[in-house]
Structure formats: C-alpha cells, structure tokens
Coordinates of C-alpha atoms (C1' of nucleotides) in Angstrom, one line a residue:
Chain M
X240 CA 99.9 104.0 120.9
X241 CA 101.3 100.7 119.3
X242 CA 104.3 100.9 116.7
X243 CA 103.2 100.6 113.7
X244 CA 100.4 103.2 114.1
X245 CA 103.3 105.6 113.5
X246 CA 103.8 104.6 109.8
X247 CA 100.1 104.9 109.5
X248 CA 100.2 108.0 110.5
X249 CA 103.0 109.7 109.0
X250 CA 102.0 107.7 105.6
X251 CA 98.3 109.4 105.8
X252 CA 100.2 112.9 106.9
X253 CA 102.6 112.5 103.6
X254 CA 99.4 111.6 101.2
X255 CA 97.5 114.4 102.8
X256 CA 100.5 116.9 102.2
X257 CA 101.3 115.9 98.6
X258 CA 104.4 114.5 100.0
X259 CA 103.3 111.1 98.5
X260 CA 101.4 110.7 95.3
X261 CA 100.3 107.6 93.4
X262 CA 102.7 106.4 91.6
X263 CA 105.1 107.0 94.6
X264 CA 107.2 104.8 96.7
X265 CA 107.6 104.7 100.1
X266 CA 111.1 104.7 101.4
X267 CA 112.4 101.3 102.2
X268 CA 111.6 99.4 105.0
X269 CA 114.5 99.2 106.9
X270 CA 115.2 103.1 106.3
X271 CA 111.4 103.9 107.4
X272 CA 112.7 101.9 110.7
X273 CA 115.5 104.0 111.5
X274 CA 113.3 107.4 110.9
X275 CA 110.7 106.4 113.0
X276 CA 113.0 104.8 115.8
X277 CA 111.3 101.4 115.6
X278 CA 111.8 98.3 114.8
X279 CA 111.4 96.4 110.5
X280 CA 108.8 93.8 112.1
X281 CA 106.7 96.8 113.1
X282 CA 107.1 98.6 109.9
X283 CA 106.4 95.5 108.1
X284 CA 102.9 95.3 110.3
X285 CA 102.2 99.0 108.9
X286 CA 103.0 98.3 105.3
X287 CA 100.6 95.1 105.5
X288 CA 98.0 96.8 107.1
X289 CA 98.6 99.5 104.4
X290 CA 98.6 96.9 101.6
X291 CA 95.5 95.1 102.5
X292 CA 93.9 98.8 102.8
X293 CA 94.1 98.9 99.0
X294 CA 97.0 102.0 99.7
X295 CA 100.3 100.4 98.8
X296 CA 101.5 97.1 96.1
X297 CA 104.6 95.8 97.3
X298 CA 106.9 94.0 95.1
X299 CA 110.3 92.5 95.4
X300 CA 113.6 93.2 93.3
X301 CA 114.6 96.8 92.1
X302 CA 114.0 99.1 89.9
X303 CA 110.6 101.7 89.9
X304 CA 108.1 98.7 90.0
X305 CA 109.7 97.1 93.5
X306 CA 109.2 98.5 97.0
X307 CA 105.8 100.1 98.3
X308 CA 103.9 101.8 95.6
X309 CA 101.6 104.4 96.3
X310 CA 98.1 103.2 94.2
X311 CA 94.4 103.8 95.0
X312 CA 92.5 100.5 95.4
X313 CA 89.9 100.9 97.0
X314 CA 87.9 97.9 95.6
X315 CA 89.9 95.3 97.5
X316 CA 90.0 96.2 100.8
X317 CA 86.0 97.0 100.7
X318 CA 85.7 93.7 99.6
X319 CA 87.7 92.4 102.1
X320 CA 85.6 93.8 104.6
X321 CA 82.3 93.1 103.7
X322 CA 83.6 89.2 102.6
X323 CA 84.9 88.9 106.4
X324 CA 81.5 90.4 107.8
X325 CA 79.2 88.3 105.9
X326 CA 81.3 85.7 107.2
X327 CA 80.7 86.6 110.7
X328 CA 76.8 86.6 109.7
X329 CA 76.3 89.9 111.7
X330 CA 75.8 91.3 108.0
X331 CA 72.4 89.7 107.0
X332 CA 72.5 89.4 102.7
X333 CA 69.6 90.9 103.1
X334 CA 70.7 94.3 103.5
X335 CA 73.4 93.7 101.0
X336 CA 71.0 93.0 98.6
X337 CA 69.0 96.0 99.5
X338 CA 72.0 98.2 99.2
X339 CA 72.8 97.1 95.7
X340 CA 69.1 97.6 95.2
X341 CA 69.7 101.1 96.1
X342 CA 72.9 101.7 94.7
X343 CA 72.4 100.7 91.5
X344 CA 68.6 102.1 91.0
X345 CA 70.4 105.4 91.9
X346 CA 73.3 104.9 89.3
X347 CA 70.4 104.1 86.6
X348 CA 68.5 106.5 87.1
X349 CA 71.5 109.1 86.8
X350 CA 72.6 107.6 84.3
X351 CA 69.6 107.7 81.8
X352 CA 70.1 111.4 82.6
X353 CA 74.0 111.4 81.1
X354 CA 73.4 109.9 77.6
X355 CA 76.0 108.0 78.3
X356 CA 78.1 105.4 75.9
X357 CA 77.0 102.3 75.9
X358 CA 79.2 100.2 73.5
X359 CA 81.4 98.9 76.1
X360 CA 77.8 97.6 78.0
X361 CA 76.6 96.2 75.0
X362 CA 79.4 94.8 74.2
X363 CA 79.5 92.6 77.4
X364 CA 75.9 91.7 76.9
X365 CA 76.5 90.2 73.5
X366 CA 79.4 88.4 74.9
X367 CA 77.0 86.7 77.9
X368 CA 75.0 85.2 74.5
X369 CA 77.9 82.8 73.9
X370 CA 76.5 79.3 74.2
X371 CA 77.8 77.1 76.8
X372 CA 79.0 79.7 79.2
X373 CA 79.2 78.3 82.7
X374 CA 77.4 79.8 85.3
X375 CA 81.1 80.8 86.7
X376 CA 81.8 82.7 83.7
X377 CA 78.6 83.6 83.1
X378 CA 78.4 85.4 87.1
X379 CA 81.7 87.0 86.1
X380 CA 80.3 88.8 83.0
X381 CA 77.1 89.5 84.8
X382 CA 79.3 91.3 87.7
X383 CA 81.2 93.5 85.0
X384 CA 78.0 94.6 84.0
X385 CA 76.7 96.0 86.9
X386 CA 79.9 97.5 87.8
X387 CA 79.9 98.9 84.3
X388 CA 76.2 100.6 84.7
X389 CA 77.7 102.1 88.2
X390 CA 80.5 103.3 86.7
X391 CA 77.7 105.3 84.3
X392 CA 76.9 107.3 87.4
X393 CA 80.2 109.0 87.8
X394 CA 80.8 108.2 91.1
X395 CA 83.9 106.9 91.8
X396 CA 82.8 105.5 95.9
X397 CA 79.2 104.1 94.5
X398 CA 80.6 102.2 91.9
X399 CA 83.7 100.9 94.4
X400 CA 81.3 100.1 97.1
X401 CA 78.8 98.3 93.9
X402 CA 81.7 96.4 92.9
X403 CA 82.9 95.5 96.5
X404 CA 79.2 94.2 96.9
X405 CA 79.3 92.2 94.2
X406 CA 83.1 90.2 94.6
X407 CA 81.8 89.8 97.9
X408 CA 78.5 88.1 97.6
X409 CA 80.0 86.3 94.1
X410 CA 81.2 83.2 96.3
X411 CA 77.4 83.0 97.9
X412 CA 75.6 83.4 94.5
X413 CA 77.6 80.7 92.9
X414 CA 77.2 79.0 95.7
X415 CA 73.3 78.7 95.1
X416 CA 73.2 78.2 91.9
X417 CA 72.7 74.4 91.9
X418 CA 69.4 75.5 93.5
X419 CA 67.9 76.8 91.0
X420 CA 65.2 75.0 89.2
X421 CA 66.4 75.5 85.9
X422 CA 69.9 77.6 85.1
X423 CA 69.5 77.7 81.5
X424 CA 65.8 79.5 81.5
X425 CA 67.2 81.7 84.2
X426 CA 70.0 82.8 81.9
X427 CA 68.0 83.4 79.4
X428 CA 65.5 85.6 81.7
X429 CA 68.7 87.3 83.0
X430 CA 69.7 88.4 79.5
X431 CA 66.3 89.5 78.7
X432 CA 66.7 91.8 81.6
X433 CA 69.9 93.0 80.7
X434 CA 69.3 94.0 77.6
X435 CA 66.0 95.8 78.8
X436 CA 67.6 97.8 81.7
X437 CA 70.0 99.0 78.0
X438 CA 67.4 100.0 76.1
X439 CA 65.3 102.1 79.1
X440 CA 69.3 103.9 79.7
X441 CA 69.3 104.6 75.7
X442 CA 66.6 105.7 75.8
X443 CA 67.0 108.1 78.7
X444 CA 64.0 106.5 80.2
X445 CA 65.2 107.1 84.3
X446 CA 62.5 105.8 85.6
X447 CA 62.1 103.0 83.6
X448 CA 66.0 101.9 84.4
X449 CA 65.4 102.5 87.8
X450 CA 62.8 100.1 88.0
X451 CA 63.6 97.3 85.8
X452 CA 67.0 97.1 87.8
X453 CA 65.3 97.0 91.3
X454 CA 62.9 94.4 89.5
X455 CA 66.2 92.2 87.8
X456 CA 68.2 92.4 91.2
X457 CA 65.1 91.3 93.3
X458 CA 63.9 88.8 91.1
X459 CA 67.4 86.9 91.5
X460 CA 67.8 86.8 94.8
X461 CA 63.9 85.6 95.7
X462 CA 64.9 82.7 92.9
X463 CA 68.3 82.0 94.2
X464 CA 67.0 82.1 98.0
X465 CA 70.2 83.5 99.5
X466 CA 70.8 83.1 103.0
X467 CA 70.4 86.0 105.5
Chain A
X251 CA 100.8 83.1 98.2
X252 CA 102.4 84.8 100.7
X253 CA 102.6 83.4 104.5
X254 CA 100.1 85.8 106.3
X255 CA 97.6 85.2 104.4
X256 CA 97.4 81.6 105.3
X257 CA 96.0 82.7 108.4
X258 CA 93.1 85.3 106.8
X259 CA 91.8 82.7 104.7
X260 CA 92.0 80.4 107.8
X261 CA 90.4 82.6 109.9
X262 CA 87.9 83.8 106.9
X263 CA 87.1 79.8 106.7
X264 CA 86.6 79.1 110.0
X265 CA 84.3 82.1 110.6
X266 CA 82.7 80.6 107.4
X267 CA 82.2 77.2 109.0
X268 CA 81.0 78.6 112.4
X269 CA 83.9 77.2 114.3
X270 CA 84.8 80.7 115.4
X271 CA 81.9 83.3 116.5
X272 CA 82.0 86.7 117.7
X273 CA 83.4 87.1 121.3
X274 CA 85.7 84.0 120.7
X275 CA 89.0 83.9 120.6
X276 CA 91.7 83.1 118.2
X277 CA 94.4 80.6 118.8
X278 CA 97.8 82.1 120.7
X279 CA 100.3 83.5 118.4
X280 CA 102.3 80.8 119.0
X281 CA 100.1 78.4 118.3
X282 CA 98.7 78.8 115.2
X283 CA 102.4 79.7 114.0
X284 CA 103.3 76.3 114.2
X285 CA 99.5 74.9 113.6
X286 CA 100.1 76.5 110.3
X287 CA 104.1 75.7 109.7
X288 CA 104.6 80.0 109.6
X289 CA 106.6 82.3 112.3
X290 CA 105.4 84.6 114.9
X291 CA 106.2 87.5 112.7
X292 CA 104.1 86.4 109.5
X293 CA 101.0 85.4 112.3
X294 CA 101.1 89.4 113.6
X295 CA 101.1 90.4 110.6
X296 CA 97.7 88.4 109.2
X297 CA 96.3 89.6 113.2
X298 CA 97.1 92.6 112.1
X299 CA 95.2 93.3 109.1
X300 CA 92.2 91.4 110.7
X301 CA 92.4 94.2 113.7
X302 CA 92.5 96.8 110.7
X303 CA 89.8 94.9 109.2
X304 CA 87.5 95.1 112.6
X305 CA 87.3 91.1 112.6
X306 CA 89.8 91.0 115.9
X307 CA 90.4 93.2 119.1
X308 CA 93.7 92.2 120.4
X309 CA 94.5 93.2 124.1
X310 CA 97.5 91.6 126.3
X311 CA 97.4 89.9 129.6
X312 CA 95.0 86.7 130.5
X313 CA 91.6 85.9 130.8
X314 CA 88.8 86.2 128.6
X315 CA 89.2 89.5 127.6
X316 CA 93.1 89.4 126.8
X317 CA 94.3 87.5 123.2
X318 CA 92.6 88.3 120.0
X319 CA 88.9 88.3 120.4
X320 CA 86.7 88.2 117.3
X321 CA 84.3 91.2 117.0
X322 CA 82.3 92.3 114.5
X323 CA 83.2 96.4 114.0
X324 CA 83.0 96.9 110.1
X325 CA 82.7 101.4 110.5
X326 CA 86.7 101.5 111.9
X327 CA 87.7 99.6 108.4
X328 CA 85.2 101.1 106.3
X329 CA 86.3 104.6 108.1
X330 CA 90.0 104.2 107.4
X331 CA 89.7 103.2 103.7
X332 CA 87.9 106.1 103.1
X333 CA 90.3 108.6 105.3
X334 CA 93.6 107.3 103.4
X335 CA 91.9 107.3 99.9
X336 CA 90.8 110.6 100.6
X337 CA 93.9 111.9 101.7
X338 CA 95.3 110.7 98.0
X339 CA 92.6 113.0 96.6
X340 CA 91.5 110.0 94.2
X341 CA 88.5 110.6 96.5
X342 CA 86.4 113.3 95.5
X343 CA 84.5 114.9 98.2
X344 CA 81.4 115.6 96.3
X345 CA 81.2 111.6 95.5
X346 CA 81.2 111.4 99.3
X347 CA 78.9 113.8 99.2
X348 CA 76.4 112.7 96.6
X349 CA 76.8 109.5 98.5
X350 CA 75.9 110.8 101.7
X351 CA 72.7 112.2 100.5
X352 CA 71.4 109.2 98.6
X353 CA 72.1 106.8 101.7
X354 CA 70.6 109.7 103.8
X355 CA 67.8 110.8 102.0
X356 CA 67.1 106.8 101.6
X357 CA 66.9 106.3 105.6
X358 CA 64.8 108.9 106.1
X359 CA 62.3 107.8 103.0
X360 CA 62.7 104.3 104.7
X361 CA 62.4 105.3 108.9
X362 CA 59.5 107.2 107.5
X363 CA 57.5 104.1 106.7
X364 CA 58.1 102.8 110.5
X365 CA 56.9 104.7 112.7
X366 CA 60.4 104.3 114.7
X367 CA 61.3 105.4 118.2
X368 CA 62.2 108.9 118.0
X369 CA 62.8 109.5 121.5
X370 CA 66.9 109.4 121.7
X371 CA 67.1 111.3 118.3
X372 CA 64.9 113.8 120.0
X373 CA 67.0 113.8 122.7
X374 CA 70.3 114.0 121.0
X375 CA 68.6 117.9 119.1
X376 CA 67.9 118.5 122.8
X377 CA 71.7 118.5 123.7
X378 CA 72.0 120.3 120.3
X379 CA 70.3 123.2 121.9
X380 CA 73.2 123.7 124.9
X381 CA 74.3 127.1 124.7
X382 CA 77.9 127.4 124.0
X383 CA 78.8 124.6 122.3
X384 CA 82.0 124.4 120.3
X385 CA 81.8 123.6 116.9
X386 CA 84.1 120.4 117.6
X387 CA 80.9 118.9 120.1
X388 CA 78.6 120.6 118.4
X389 CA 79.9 118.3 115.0
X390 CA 80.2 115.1 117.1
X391 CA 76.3 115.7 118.2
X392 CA 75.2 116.1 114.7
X393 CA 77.0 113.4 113.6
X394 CA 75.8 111.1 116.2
X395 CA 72.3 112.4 114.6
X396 CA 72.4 111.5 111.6
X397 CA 74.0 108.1 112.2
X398 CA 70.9 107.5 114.5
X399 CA 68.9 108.4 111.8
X400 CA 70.6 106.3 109.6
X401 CA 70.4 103.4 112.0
X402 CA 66.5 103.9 111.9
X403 CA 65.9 102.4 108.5
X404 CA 67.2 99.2 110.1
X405 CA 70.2 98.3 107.4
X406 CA 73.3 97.5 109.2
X407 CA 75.5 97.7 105.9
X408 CA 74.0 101.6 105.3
X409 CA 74.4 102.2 108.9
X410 CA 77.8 101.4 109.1
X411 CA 78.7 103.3 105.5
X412 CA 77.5 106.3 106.8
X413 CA 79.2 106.4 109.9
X414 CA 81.8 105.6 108.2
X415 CA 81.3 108.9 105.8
X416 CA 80.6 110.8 108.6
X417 CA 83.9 109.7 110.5
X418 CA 86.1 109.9 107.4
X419 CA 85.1 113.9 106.4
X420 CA 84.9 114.8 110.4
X421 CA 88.3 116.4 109.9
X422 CA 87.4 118.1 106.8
X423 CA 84.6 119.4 108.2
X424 CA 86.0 120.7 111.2
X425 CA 88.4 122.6 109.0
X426 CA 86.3 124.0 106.8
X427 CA 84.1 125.6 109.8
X428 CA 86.9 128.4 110.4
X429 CA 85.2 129.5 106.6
X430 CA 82.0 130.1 107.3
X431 CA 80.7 133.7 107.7
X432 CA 78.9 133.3 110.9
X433 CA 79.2 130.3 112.5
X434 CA 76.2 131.1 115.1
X435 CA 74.1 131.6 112.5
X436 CA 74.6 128.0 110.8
X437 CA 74.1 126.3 113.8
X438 CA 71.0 127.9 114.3
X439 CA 69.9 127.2 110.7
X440 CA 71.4 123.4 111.2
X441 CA 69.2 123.0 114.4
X442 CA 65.8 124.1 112.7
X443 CA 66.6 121.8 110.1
X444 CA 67.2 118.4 112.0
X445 CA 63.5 119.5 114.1
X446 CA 62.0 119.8 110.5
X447 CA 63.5 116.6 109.7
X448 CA 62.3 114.8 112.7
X449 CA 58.8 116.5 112.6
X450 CA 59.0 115.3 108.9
X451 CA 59.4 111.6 110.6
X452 CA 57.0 111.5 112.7
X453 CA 54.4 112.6 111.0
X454 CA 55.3 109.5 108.5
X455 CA 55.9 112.0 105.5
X456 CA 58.4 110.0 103.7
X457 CA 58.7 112.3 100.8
X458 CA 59.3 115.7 103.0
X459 CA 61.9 113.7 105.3
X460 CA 63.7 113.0 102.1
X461 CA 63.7 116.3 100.8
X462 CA 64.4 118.1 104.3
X463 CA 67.3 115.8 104.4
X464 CA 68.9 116.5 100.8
X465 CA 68.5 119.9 101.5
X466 CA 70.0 119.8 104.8
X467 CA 73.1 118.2 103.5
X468 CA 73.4 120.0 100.1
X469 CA 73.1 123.6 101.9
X470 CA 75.6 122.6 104.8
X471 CA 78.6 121.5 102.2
X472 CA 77.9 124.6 99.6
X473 CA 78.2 126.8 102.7
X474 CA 81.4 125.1 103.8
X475 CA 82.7 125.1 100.1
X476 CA 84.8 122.2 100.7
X477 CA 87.5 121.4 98.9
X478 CA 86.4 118.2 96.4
Chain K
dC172 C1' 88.4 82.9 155.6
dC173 C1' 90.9 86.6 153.5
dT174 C1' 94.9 88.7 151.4
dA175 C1' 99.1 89.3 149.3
dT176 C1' 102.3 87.3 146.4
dC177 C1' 104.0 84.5 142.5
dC178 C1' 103.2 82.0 138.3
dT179 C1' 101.7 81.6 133.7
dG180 C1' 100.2 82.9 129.3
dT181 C1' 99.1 86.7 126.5
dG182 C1' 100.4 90.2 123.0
dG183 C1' 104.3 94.0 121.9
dT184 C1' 108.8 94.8 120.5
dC185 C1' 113.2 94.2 119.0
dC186 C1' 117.5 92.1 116.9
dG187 C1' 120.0 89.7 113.6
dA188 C1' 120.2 86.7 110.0
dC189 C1' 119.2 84.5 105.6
dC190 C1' 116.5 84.0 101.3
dA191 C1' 114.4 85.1 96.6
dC192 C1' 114.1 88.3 93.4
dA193 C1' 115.0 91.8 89.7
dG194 C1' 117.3 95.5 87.8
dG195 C1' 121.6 97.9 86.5
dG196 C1' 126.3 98.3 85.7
dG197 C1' 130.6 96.5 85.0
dT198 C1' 133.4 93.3 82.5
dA199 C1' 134.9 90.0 79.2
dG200 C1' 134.3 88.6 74.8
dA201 C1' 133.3 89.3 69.7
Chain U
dT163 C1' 133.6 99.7 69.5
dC164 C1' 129.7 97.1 70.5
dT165 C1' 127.4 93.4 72.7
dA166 C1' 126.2 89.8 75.7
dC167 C1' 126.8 88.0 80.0
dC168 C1' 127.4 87.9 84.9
dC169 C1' 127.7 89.7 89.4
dC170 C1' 126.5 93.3 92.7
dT171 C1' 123.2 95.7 95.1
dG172 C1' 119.0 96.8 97.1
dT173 C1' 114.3 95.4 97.7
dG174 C1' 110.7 92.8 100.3
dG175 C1' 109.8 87.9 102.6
dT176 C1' 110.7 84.9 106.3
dC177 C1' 112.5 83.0 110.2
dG178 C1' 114.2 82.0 115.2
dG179 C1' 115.0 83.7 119.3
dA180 C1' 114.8 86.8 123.0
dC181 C1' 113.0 90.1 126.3
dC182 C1' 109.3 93.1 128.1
dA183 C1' 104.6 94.7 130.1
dC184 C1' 100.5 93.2 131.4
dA185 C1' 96.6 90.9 133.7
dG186 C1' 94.4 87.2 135.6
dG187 C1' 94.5 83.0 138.3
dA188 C1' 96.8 79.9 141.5
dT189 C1' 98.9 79.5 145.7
dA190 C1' 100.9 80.3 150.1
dG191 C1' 100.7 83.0 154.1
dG192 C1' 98.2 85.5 157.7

DNA sequence: CCTATCCTGTGGTCCGACCACAGGGGTAGA
DNA sequence: TCTACCCCTGTGGTCGGACCACAGGATAGG
C-alpha cells in the first residue's frame, strides 16, 4: 500500500459519509500530513491525483476560494483519459466514433420524447451562420451542440462521457480539416444537418433524430477520413 | 502552467509522435527532472497522475520490468472517476444505470450480428451454477459475464466503460444484496436469464438478446432498490 | 562451470526550506 | 469616527538533498 493511497481513501470514505460535500475543502496539506502520519510530498501526490480526477480545484492564497475544493468534474478527467489512449493508438477512432454514434442516437431519440427547450440549441445554430467563422471556432460551436442535444437526454454520465468524446477527438478533427475537399460546402452541409436533426426533436419525431444524427456523425468522419 | 504538467504534455506528445509505445519505459525520475529544468517532486507528481490515468505502471528495482512502464489500462481510470463521483452523489445511480443498459443492450444487438465464440461465456454460466456460492463470487462471475459480453461486440472504448460501470457500482451492489427477500431465489432467476441471453445470441436474434438484456438489468436494480 | 556476493539504478519516502499569492485585520492617517 | 493602507498569516507550489527497499546484473570466489 503506497502513501498517498491513504488520502485517496480516507477522501472517498469522507465524500461517501457526507463528511465532504462540494463546495468543501479539504484540510490543509500539511495538517492532512500530520493526521495521516505521512509525509506533504505524499499528500501533495494524492491531492494531484485527486485534482486531475476532476474531484478537487486547488488554489493558492486564503480565504473560502484557496485550498482543495471539493467540485464534481467529471468532464476533464474523462477527457484526459481517452486524449492519452488515443494517443497510445490502442483506442482505434473508430470505436470512438461509433460510441458517439451510439450515444448520441440514444440521447435523440429520448429526447424527441421530452419536448424539450430548444432555444438555447437554436440559438447556437444561428450563431454557426456567422460568416467567416474559422473552422476552429466553427468545431467549437459544433461541439457545444452536440453536448447541448446530450444534455437533452438527462443523463448526467452520457452527456459527460459525449462531451469527453468530443474535447478528446477535437485536436484530431481539426487536425483533418485541411483534407477536406472543400470546407466551405462542408459547412454549409453541416448546418443543413443541424438544423434538420432540430426540427425532427421539435417535432418529437425519435426516430427521425435518431437517424439523421447517426447519418450527420457518419457522414463527417467518412469525409474527414480520421485515422484509426 | 504548473510544473508537473510539463511532463503530461511531454509524455502525451511523445506518445503522440510514436517515440514512446506501450511496454516502453519512461526516462528515470532523475532524468527527466533535469531534461525538463523541474525537481524530483514535481516529476512524481506528473508519474503519478499518468499511473492514475492507466498510461504508466511504476514498480522499483532494475530490469525491464522495474521504472515506469507505459501500458495501456484505460477501466482502472475510467473505474475510479466513476467510484469518487459517485461517492459525491452528483452521480445518480440510475444514469449509471440507464447507461448500463443502453451500452448493454447495444453489445448484445451488435455480438448478435457475429456469430461470436460463445464458448468461455458459456463456460463462465457453467461456474455460475456451483452450488454454494456466495453472493460476493457469485457477483464477481456475473460481472465477468457481462463484461465478456460486452467485449463481444468488438468496441474497446464500450468494453472498457462497462467494466468500468460494473467495477464502480460492485460495492453498491454488494450492499444492497443484504435487501433482497430471498437471495436464492434471485440467483436462480439471474442464472435463467444470462442462458436466455446466450440462447438469444446464438441463435443470431439480435432483437431478443436486446430485450433479454434490458430486462435482465432493469429487473435486477428494481429488486435491489438501490439507492440513486 | 556454477554459485554467492556486491554493485548499481530504480522508485518510495521523508525533511526542511523558501517562494508567490490572496485575504483579513490591525494601524495610521484623514 | 471612518477610511485607506500595509503587514501578517495561512495556503499551495517548488526545490534540494538525503535515506530506504528493492531487484537485477556484474563480478569474484568456489
């Protein structure tokens, strides 16, 4: 048993009692050191494991917003992941894209069910009309989006893990975008899409979302030709 | 920027760039401390988020097995970010739940469509069937099961989220077993229903293994009531 | 040739120190 | 009395050095 898996343990104990909420802070480093009978550099090993698992903020100074804050941020640390896996290649795109292909079919189709408001969506749509986006800010809007139509679903791990997917791959896509024959017509395409996979949800057509969001997120990546 | 994470996006780089493939080996402590103008301490600490991340294994001693070896284990990350936001009840169980069966029902619609070695699943309901079984083994076998049947649809990135799942609520389960009316009974119940689901399998009905699968999951967690 | 020992390099842990930072309270001035 | 400023305190961030346990390989001895 190394160290620092103490504070990881007695941290996941303290959340799981209620003895540490969000919005908490974990005693200070030095004191956790003294409770736990080891060493700052260990603690310090904890609190960064802790940190990158989306679980603490750390801040310097004083007052309520320094120290390590409890928060729930479980975005990042997915992302982390999956960004370090792809980069060991034994996590082919392939099955990334098929899992965002599931994910998301799922969340449309649930959410056609909801009735749910759309103005926020929209809204982003009509702000990816703006002429003379790049295709940087244009990817960024286009990843809100999706996250957006996850968040429809109501389920707070499939639209972490659908936004995790996307800040992971977002580095790759841009990547290939000089690839493409013609960025400007695939915009345009993309909006089209967009705006259809809207209407289907208003009109609480499920299977029709379903399907025009497998067809928009498979019809990228054949154009963009990802790598596996 | 803080100093640690000099070495992730190093190490995130050169994974990138192919200089460093699973089963190599990272430079010494030492080393890339002063490679990088950092301390020892602020090294660990970046080492130790990539062992929390499931990119390193770090052991002591020589040879080639001692150091920090790059791996590829994405279900030990993916399995801890899960447990601790769980444990902050930002989590709801029925998300994992609802998650579980989509993924799930997914494989088997998917494994369905291959005709897939069935042979260790078979063998893994065969152990099932050993009178006397506590529920602790008796979990670990069925969650070995439907990771194997996960693993049949041939998606790494599904495989490994629903392993993870499966790892993450292992505890909760567990807990919740002390509930049930008569645990004999469920297991007998649970048993019938993982043959059905195989049967379902190898017969190539991609629809029933679905639905034997949601059902299977939906029944076991509204018997257990657990706590969302 | 075989065996037992030592050497070397690895991570694991600890100590003590100093820095940068930000808030809060005390103090000097108006 | 009120206000503005400054210092004090406590926080994480970083560093250097030291020692330990461990495991393999090199080496000297039989």
């Amino acid at each position: 048993m190394k160290n620092y898996e103490l504070v990881l343990h007695r941290v996941e104990a303290d959340l799981a009692a209620g003895r540490l909420r969000i919005g908490g802070r974990l005693p200070g480093e030095r004191v956790l050191a003294e409770q736990l009978g080891i060493s700052r550099p260990s603690v310090r090993e904890a609190v960064r494991v802790l940190e990158a698992m989306g679980v603490v903020r750390t801040a310097t100074g004083s007052g309520p917003e320094a120290g390590a804050v409890i928060v729930a941020e479980p975005v990042s640390p997915l992302t982390a992941v999956l960004r370090l896996h792809l980069a060991t290649n034994h996590l082919p795109m392939g099955d990334v894209v098929q899992t965002r292909i599931l994910l998301e079919s799922w969340a449309a189709r649930e959410a056609a069910g909801r009735s749910p408001e759309l103005g926020p969506v929209v809204e982003l749509l009509d702000r990816m009309d703006a002429p003379g986006l790049s295709p940087e800010e244009f990817h960024l809007l286009d990843a809100e989006f999706h996250v957006a139509l996850a968040g429809l679903a109501g389920n707070v791990l499939i639209a972490a893990v659908m936004e995790s997917l996307r800040s992971a791959i977002h580095g790759y896509v841009l990547a290939a975008v000089p690839s493409l024959p013609d960025w400007e017509a695939t915009a345009v395409g993309l909006r089209g899409e967009h705006r259809a996979i809207v209407s289907a949800l208003a009109a609480g057509d499920a299977d029709g979302a379903a399907g025009l969001v497998t067809a928009h997120i498979q019809g990228f990546y054949q154009a963009a030709r990802l790598p596996s």
